[in-house]
Amino acid sequence: MQEIFNIFIKSIFVDNMIFAYFLGMCSYLAVSKTVKTSVGLGAAVIFVLGITVPVDYLLNEYILRPGALYWLDGSFADVDLSFLSFIMFIAIIASMVQLVEMIVEKFSPTLYSSLGIFLPLIAVNCAILGGSLFMQEREYQSLAQATSFGLGSGLGWFLAIVGIAAIREKIRYSDVPAPLRGLGITFIITGLMGIAFMSFLGIKL
Amino acid sequence: MSTEIKEREPLFSAKNVKLLKNPLNLSNPITVQVLGICSALAVTAKLEPAIVMSISVIFVTAISNVVISVLRNGIPPRIRIIVQLVVIATMVILVDQVLKAFVYDVSKQLSVFVGLIITNCIIMGRLEAFAMANKPWPSFLDGIGNGLGYGLILVVIAFLRELLGSGSIYGLQIIPHQFYEMGYKNNGLMILPPMALIVVGVIIWVQRHYTRDLIEKN
């Protein structure tokens, strides 16, 4: 239980998707102009990461991992399909995003109207595929660990995008040198936020 | 029907050379189009992985641009994203296997970022914006050009970070020992992830200072 909690905290603060690995930077820079839209996108990322990482964990555990097909038949014990993981993960992510979009639209129209436009964007967000690939690389032991990693990474991404959006809303009133305006200053602020987040590195978990 | 044969465009006409050169500065994928940042920054602490990454991206953009351009009239518009993802993912699997076979150490350093070439927005963006509407040869040049533009920024960032952070270039010690004895120290901050962002910010600053058209109004 404690291990699961540790993974959760670690993936929010220490291994933050944006500040430590730069994943999902494209949508991070494009959609962080106002706090309102960035909350929508951030929530959608938490949602999708919380679903795709556990699903990809099961896929990796029972189909792709070396020797994973053992449950089918003993003679498959040394089959290694891990070279297929990129294409399988991206297929799962694309179809899960589609599925989530349909389910949300059917059961919660209010949630759909706030998340809806962002969901298709997310299929090609590097943070989602990155989450699955990190899950595979770090070899989490159980479904619960993979889920808490997925949710934690999503929450970390959410914090980062909402933070930068709030700063960008204010910095509009400052006198930034002309060539730095817009993109340039956003990069530098993100770097400074990253340095601030590095203070979490000292936490022993 | 020989009257219909048009004069063939030379392989390197002015228009085609432009396709190759523009992404290096005026429409640079990283600093102007803001595509593909995700994988660009994490691999630039040292020069070697940055170069390997650039070559991989140039390969994947060029080849998948050509493939999609050849297939462009046969792809139903509704499922084009899936088709593009499959083509890109196939190329990336090829690159990944080659890297694992020949430069295993670098492949370990790049870790998940080779896989993340799939969701690299440069590639999807170029397929969508260029290859779907153009012939294979210009698409190939466009792919190479954008790959090079990406690689150029990567190499510049990696050069600065490795020089200031480790005092070496491509693994070779550049700053002489006497400097260290006189009290010079490597700037450890440069190797850490956040500095990559700040270096990109500064590169954008310098570029926009010289190319005034790119300045955002805000």
mmCIF file of C-alpha atoms in Angstrom, chain A:
data_model
loop_
_atom_site.group_PDB
_atom_site.id
_atom_site.type_symbol
_atom_site.label_atom_id
_atom_site.label_comp_id
_atom_site.label_asym_id
_atom_site.label_seq_id
_atom_site.Cartn_x
_atom_site.Cartn_y
_atom_site.Cartn_z
ATOM 1 C CA MET A 1 0.000 0.000 0.000
ATOM 2 C CA GLN A 2 2.762 2.388 0.972
ATOM 3 C CA GLU A 3 4.618 1.558 -2.222
ATOM 4 C CA ILE A 4 1.591 2.589 -4.298
ATOM 5 C CA PHE A 5 1.335 5.889 -2.478
ATOM 6 C CA ASN A 6 5.065 6.506 -2.984
ATOM 7 C CA ILE A 7 4.764 5.952 -6.720
ATOM 8 C CA PHE A 8 1.834 8.366 -6.806
ATOM 9 C CA ILE A 9 3.673 11.184 -5.029
ATOM 10 C CA LYS A 10 6.881 10.532 -6.943
ATOM 11 C CA SER A 11 5.188 10.720 -10.329
ATOM 12 C CA ILE A 12 3.508 14.014 -9.440
ATOM 13 C CA PHE A 13 6.481 15.909 -8.072
ATOM 14 C CA VAL A 14 9.830 14.224 -8.616
ATOM 15 C CA ASP A 15 9.307 12.642 -12.042
ATOM 16 C CA ASN A 16 6.979 15.353 -13.257
ATOM 17 C CA MET A 17 6.110 14.735 -16.920
ATOM 18 C CA ILE A 18 6.788 18.324 -17.990
ATOM 19 C CA PHE A 19 9.608 19.478 -15.763
ATOM 20 C CA ALA A 20 11.684 16.323 -15.682
ATOM 21 C CA TYR A 21 10.928 14.727 -19.077
ATOM 22 C CA PHE A 22 9.363 17.468 -21.240
ATOM 23 C CA LEU A 23 6.531 15.202 -22.315
ATOM 24 C CA GLY A 24 3.466 16.792 -23.873
ATOM 25 C CA MET A 25 5.253 20.083 -24.431
ATOM 26 C CA CYS A 26 3.477 20.773 -27.717
ATOM 27 C CA SER A 27 -0.010 20.992 -26.252
ATOM 28 C CA TYR A 28 1.440 22.472 -23.059
ATOM 29 C CA LEU A 29 2.719 25.458 -25.031
ATOM 30 C CA ALA A 30 -0.238 25.711 -27.391
ATOM 31 C CA VAL A 31 -3.147 25.465 -24.929
ATOM 32 C CA SER A 32 -1.765 27.371 -21.930
ATOM 33 C CA LYS A 33 -2.974 30.843 -22.869
ATOM 34 C CA THR A 34 -5.886 30.904 -20.388
ATOM 35 C CA VAL A 35 -6.459 29.045 -17.130
ATOM 36 C CA LYS A 36 -9.929 27.856 -18.145
ATOM 37 C CA THR A 37 -8.901 25.891 -21.234
ATOM 38 C CA SER A 38 -5.790 24.547 -19.558
ATOM 39 C CA VAL A 39 -7.888 23.123 -16.712
ATOM 40 C CA GLY A 40 -9.988 21.324 -19.338
ATOM 41 C CA LEU A 41 -6.988 19.868 -21.125
ATOM 42 C CA GLY A 42 -5.265 18.952 -17.861
ATOM 43 C CA ALA A 43 -8.342 17.094 -16.622
ATOM 44 C CA ALA A 44 -8.592 15.230 -19.921
ATOM 45 C CA VAL A 45 -4.935 14.170 -19.623
ATOM 46 C CA ILE A 46 -5.440 12.835 -16.060
ATOM 47 C CA PHE A 47 -8.471 10.942 -17.279
ATOM 48 C CA VAL A 48 -6.819 9.370 -20.326
ATOM 49 C CA LEU A 49 -3.521 8.552 -18.560
ATOM 50 C CA GLY A 50 -5.497 6.949 -15.724
ATOM 51 C CA ILE A 51 -7.107 4.616 -18.254
ATOM 52 C CA THR A 52 -4.444 3.938 -20.876
ATOM 53 C CA VAL A 53 -1.555 3.173 -18.523
ATOM 54 C CA PRO A 54 -3.364 0.278 -16.732
ATOM 55 C CA VAL A 55 -4.704 -1.072 -20.053
ATOM 56 C CA ASP A 56 -1.246 -0.961 -21.607
ATOM 57 C CA TYR A 57 0.116 -2.583 -18.440
ATOM 58 C CA LEU A 58 -2.209 -5.552 -18.942
ATOM 59 C CA LEU A 59 -1.283 -5.681 -22.624
ATOM 60 C CA ASN A 60 2.415 -5.648 -21.787
ATOM 61 C CA GLU A 61 2.053 -8.189 -18.996
ATOM 62 C CA TYR A 62 -0.008 -10.755 -20.890
ATOM 63 C CA ILE A 63 1.010 -10.317 -24.534
ATOM 64 C CA LEU A 64 4.173 -8.315 -25.225
ATOM 65 C CA ARG A 65 6.690 -9.017 -22.438
ATOM 66 C CA PRO A 66 9.275 -11.774 -23.152
ATOM 67 C CA GLY A 67 7.586 -14.984 -22.074
ATOM 68 C CA ALA A 68 4.268 -13.254 -21.517
ATOM 69 C CA LEU A 69 2.341 -15.665 -23.716
ATOM 70 C CA TYR A 70 3.030 -18.508 -21.279
ATOM 71 C CA TRP A 71 -0.585 -18.415 -20.081
ATOM 72 C CA LEU A 72 -1.733 -19.474 -23.570
ATOM 73 C CA ASP A 73 0.474 -22.482 -23.945
ATOM 74 C CA GLY A 74 3.745 -23.674 -22.435
ATOM 75 C CA SER A 75 5.431 -23.713 -25.826
ATOM 76 C CA PHE A 76 5.143 -19.917 -26.104
ATOM 77 C CA ALA A 77 7.392 -19.417 -23.070
ATOM 78 C CA ASP A 78 10.266 -17.887 -25.045
ATOM 79 C CA VAL A 79 8.284 -15.728 -27.442
ATOM 80 C CA ASP A 80 9.284 -12.067 -27.212
ATOM 81 C CA LEU A 81 6.898 -9.621 -28.841
ATOM 82 C CA SER A 82 8.250 -6.506 -27.151
ATOM 83 C CA PHE A 83 9.380 -5.033 -30.490
ATOM 84 C CA LEU A 84 5.680 -4.583 -31.265
ATOM 85 C CA SER A 85 5.055 -2.449 -28.202
ATOM 86 C CA PHE A 86 5.202 0.964 -29.942
ATOM 87 C CA ILE A 87 2.578 0.107 -32.495
ATOM 88 C CA MET A 88 0.351 -1.749 -30.004
ATOM 89 C CA PHE A 89 0.507 1.059 -27.431
ATOM 90 C CA ILE A 90 -0.339 3.763 -29.936
ATOM 91 C CA ALA A 91 -3.218 1.685 -31.303
ATOM 92 C CA ILE A 92 -4.580 1.146 -27.778
ATOM 93 C CA ILE A 93 -4.209 4.843 -26.976
ATOM 94 C CA ALA A 94 -5.962 5.976 -30.151
ATOM 95 C CA SER A 95 -8.837 3.568 -29.654
ATOM 96 C CA MET A 96 -9.159 4.245 -25.901
ATOM 97 C CA VAL A 97 -9.339 7.976 -26.568
ATOM 98 C CA GLN A 98 -12.076 7.358 -29.107
ATOM 99 C CA LEU A 99 -13.932 5.079 -26.679
ATOM 100 C CA VAL A 100 -13.611 7.478 -23.752
ATOM 101 C CA GLU A 101 -14.917 10.266 -25.942
ATOM 102 C CA MET A 102 -18.000 8.221 -26.882
ATOM 103 C CA ILE A 103 -18.709 7.113 -23.304
ATOM 104 C CA VAL A 104 -18.336 10.600 -21.875
ATOM 105 C CA GLU A 105 -20.563 12.031 -24.576
ATOM 106 C CA LYS A 106 -23.277 9.479 -23.796
ATOM 107 C CA PHE A 107 -23.275 9.596 -20.006
ATOM 108 C CA SER A 108 -22.102 13.036 -19.019
ATOM 109 C CA PRO A 109 -22.855 15.765 -21.553
ATOM 110 C CA THR A 110 -21.616 18.482 -19.177
ATOM 111 C CA LEU A 111 -18.226 16.823 -18.795
ATOM 112 C CA TYR A 112 -18.177 16.252 -22.550
ATOM 113 C CA SER A 113 -18.768 19.898 -23.323
ATOM 114 C CA SER A 114 -15.834 20.887 -21.119
ATOM 115 C CA LEU A 115 -13.414 18.065 -22.124
ATOM 116 C CA GLY A 116 -14.818 17.193 -25.550
ATOM 117 C CA ILE A 117 -12.706 19.342 -27.832
ATOM 118 C CA PHE A 118 -9.494 18.307 -26.104
ATOM 119 C CA LEU A 119 -9.918 14.545 -26.211
ATOM 120 C CA PRO A 120 -8.950 14.007 -29.880
ATOM 121 C CA LEU A 121 -5.898 16.253 -29.357
ATOM 122 C CA ILE A 122 -4.712 13.949 -26.643
ATOM 123 C CA ALA A 123 -4.229 10.888 -28.830
ATOM 124 C CA VAL A 124 -1.042 12.439 -30.190
ATOM 125 C CA ASN A 125 0.109 13.985 -26.893
ATOM 126 C CA CYS A 126 3.545 12.588 -26.067
ATOM 127 C CA ALA A 127 2.701 12.478 -22.367
ATOM 128 C CA ILE A 128 0.214 9.662 -22.967
ATOM 129 C CA LEU A 129 2.510 7.422 -25.006
ATOM 130 C CA GLY A 130 5.379 8.431 -22.722
ATOM 131 C CA GLY A 131 3.382 7.263 -19.705
ATOM 132 C CA SER A 132 2.926 3.822 -21.214
ATOM 133 C CA LEU A 133 6.558 3.557 -22.283
ATOM 134 C CA PHE A 134 7.851 4.606 -18.845
ATOM 135 C CA MET A 135 5.485 2.095 -17.279
ATOM 136 C CA GLN A 136 7.043 -0.605 -19.457
ATOM 137 C CA GLU A 137 10.601 0.535 -18.824
ATOM 138 C CA ARG A 138 10.260 0.832 -15.038
ATOM 139 C CA GLU A 139 8.644 -2.605 -14.748
ATOM 140 C CA TYR A 140 5.906 -1.872 -12.238
ATOM 141 C CA GLN A 141 4.910 -4.952 -10.294
ATOM 142 C CA SER A 142 1.128 -4.752 -10.165
ATOM 143 C CA LEU A 143 -1.880 -3.212 -11.826
ATOM 144 C CA ALA A 144 -2.429 -0.941 -8.823
ATOM 145 C CA GLN A 145 1.111 0.467 -9.126
ATOM 146 C CA ALA A 146 0.674 1.113 -12.831
ATOM 147 C CA THR A 147 -2.651 2.856 -12.198
ATOM 148 C CA SER A 148 -1.256 5.091 -9.488
ATOM 149 C CA PHE A 149 1.675 5.954 -11.769
ATOM 150 C CA GLY A 150 -0.756 6.888 -14.553
ATOM 151 C CA LEU A 151 -2.957 9.035 -12.321
ATOM 152 C CA GLY A 152 0.025 10.672 -10.620
ATOM 153 C CA SER A 153 1.691 11.589 -13.919
ATOM 154 C CA GLY A 154 -1.582 13.048 -15.150
ATOM 155 C CA LEU A 155 -1.939 15.118 -12.003
ATOM 156 C CA GLY A 156 1.641 16.382 -12.343
ATOM 157 C CA TRP A 157 0.923 17.428 -15.921
ATOM 158 C CA PHE A 158 -2.280 19.138 -14.780
ATOM 159 C CA LEU A 159 -0.412 21.125 -12.100
ATOM 160 C CA ALA A 160 2.219 22.221 -14.593
ATOM 161 C CA ILE A 161 -0.165 23.433 -17.291
ATOM 162 C CA VAL A 162 -2.468 25.253 -14.866
ATOM 163 C CA GLY A 163 0.551 26.925 -13.243
ATOM 164 C CA ILE A 164 2.024 28.168 -16.521
ATOM 165 C CA ALA A 165 -1.396 29.339 -17.751
ATOM 166 C CA ALA A 166 -1.870 31.415 -14.600
ATOM 167 C CA ILE A 167 1.569 32.986 -15.060
ATOM 168 C CA ARG A 168 0.974 33.663 -18.751
ATOM 169 C CA GLU A 169 -2.293 35.430 -17.979
ATOM 170 C CA LYS A 170 -0.406 37.825 -15.721
ATOM 171 C CA ILE A 171 2.734 38.263 -17.793
ATOM 172 C CA ARG A 172 0.662 39.834 -20.550
ATOM 173 C CA TYR A 173 0.841 43.038 -18.529
ATOM 174 C CA SER A 174 4.623 43.036 -18.175
ATOM 175 C CA ASP A 175 7.150 44.706 -20.397
ATOM 176 C CA VAL A 176 8.919 41.713 -21.921
ATOM 177 C CA PRO A 177 11.623 42.438 -24.567
ATOM 178 C CA ALA A 178 9.927 42.177 -27.979
ATOM 179 C CA PRO A 179 11.829 39.172 -29.376
ATOM 180 C CA LEU A 180 11.148 37.188 -26.206
ATOM 181 C CA ARG A 181 7.411 37.810 -26.174
ATOM 182 C CA GLY A 182 5.090 34.843 -26.325
ATOM 183 C CA LEU A 183 7.049 31.666 -26.947
ATOM 184 C CA GLY A 184 10.471 32.690 -25.671
ATOM 185 C CA ILE A 185 9.408 33.879 -22.258
ATOM 186 C CA THR A 186 7.166 30.830 -21.830
ATOM 187 C CA PHE A 187 10.166 28.563 -22.312
ATOM 188 C CA ILE A 188 12.222 30.493 -19.789
ATOM 189 C CA ILE A 189 9.420 30.518 -17.189
ATOM 190 C CA THR A 190 8.953 26.787 -17.657
ATOM 191 C CA GLY A 191 12.673 26.339 -17.059
ATOM 192 C CA LEU A 192 12.483 28.357 -13.841
ATOM 193 C CA MET A 193 9.453 26.344 -12.701
ATOM 194 C CA GLY A 194 11.444 23.208 -13.470
ATOM 195 C CA ILE A 195 14.280 24.412 -11.245
ATOM 196 C CA ALA A 196 11.743 25.046 -8.480
ATOM 197 C CA PHE A 197 10.347 21.532 -8.892
ATOM 198 C CA MET A 198 13.844 20.112 -8.593
ATOM 199 C CA SER A 199 13.740 20.864 -4.896
ATOM 200 C CA PHE A 200 11.461 17.849 -4.602
ATOM 201 C CA LEU A 201 14.396 15.657 -5.688
ATOM 202 C CA GLY A 202 15.594 15.644 -2.109
ATOM 203 C CA ILE A 203 12.519 13.768 -0.884
ATOM 204 C CA LYS A 204 13.405 10.185 -0.050
ATOM 205 C CA LEU A 205 10.599 7.818 -0.964
#
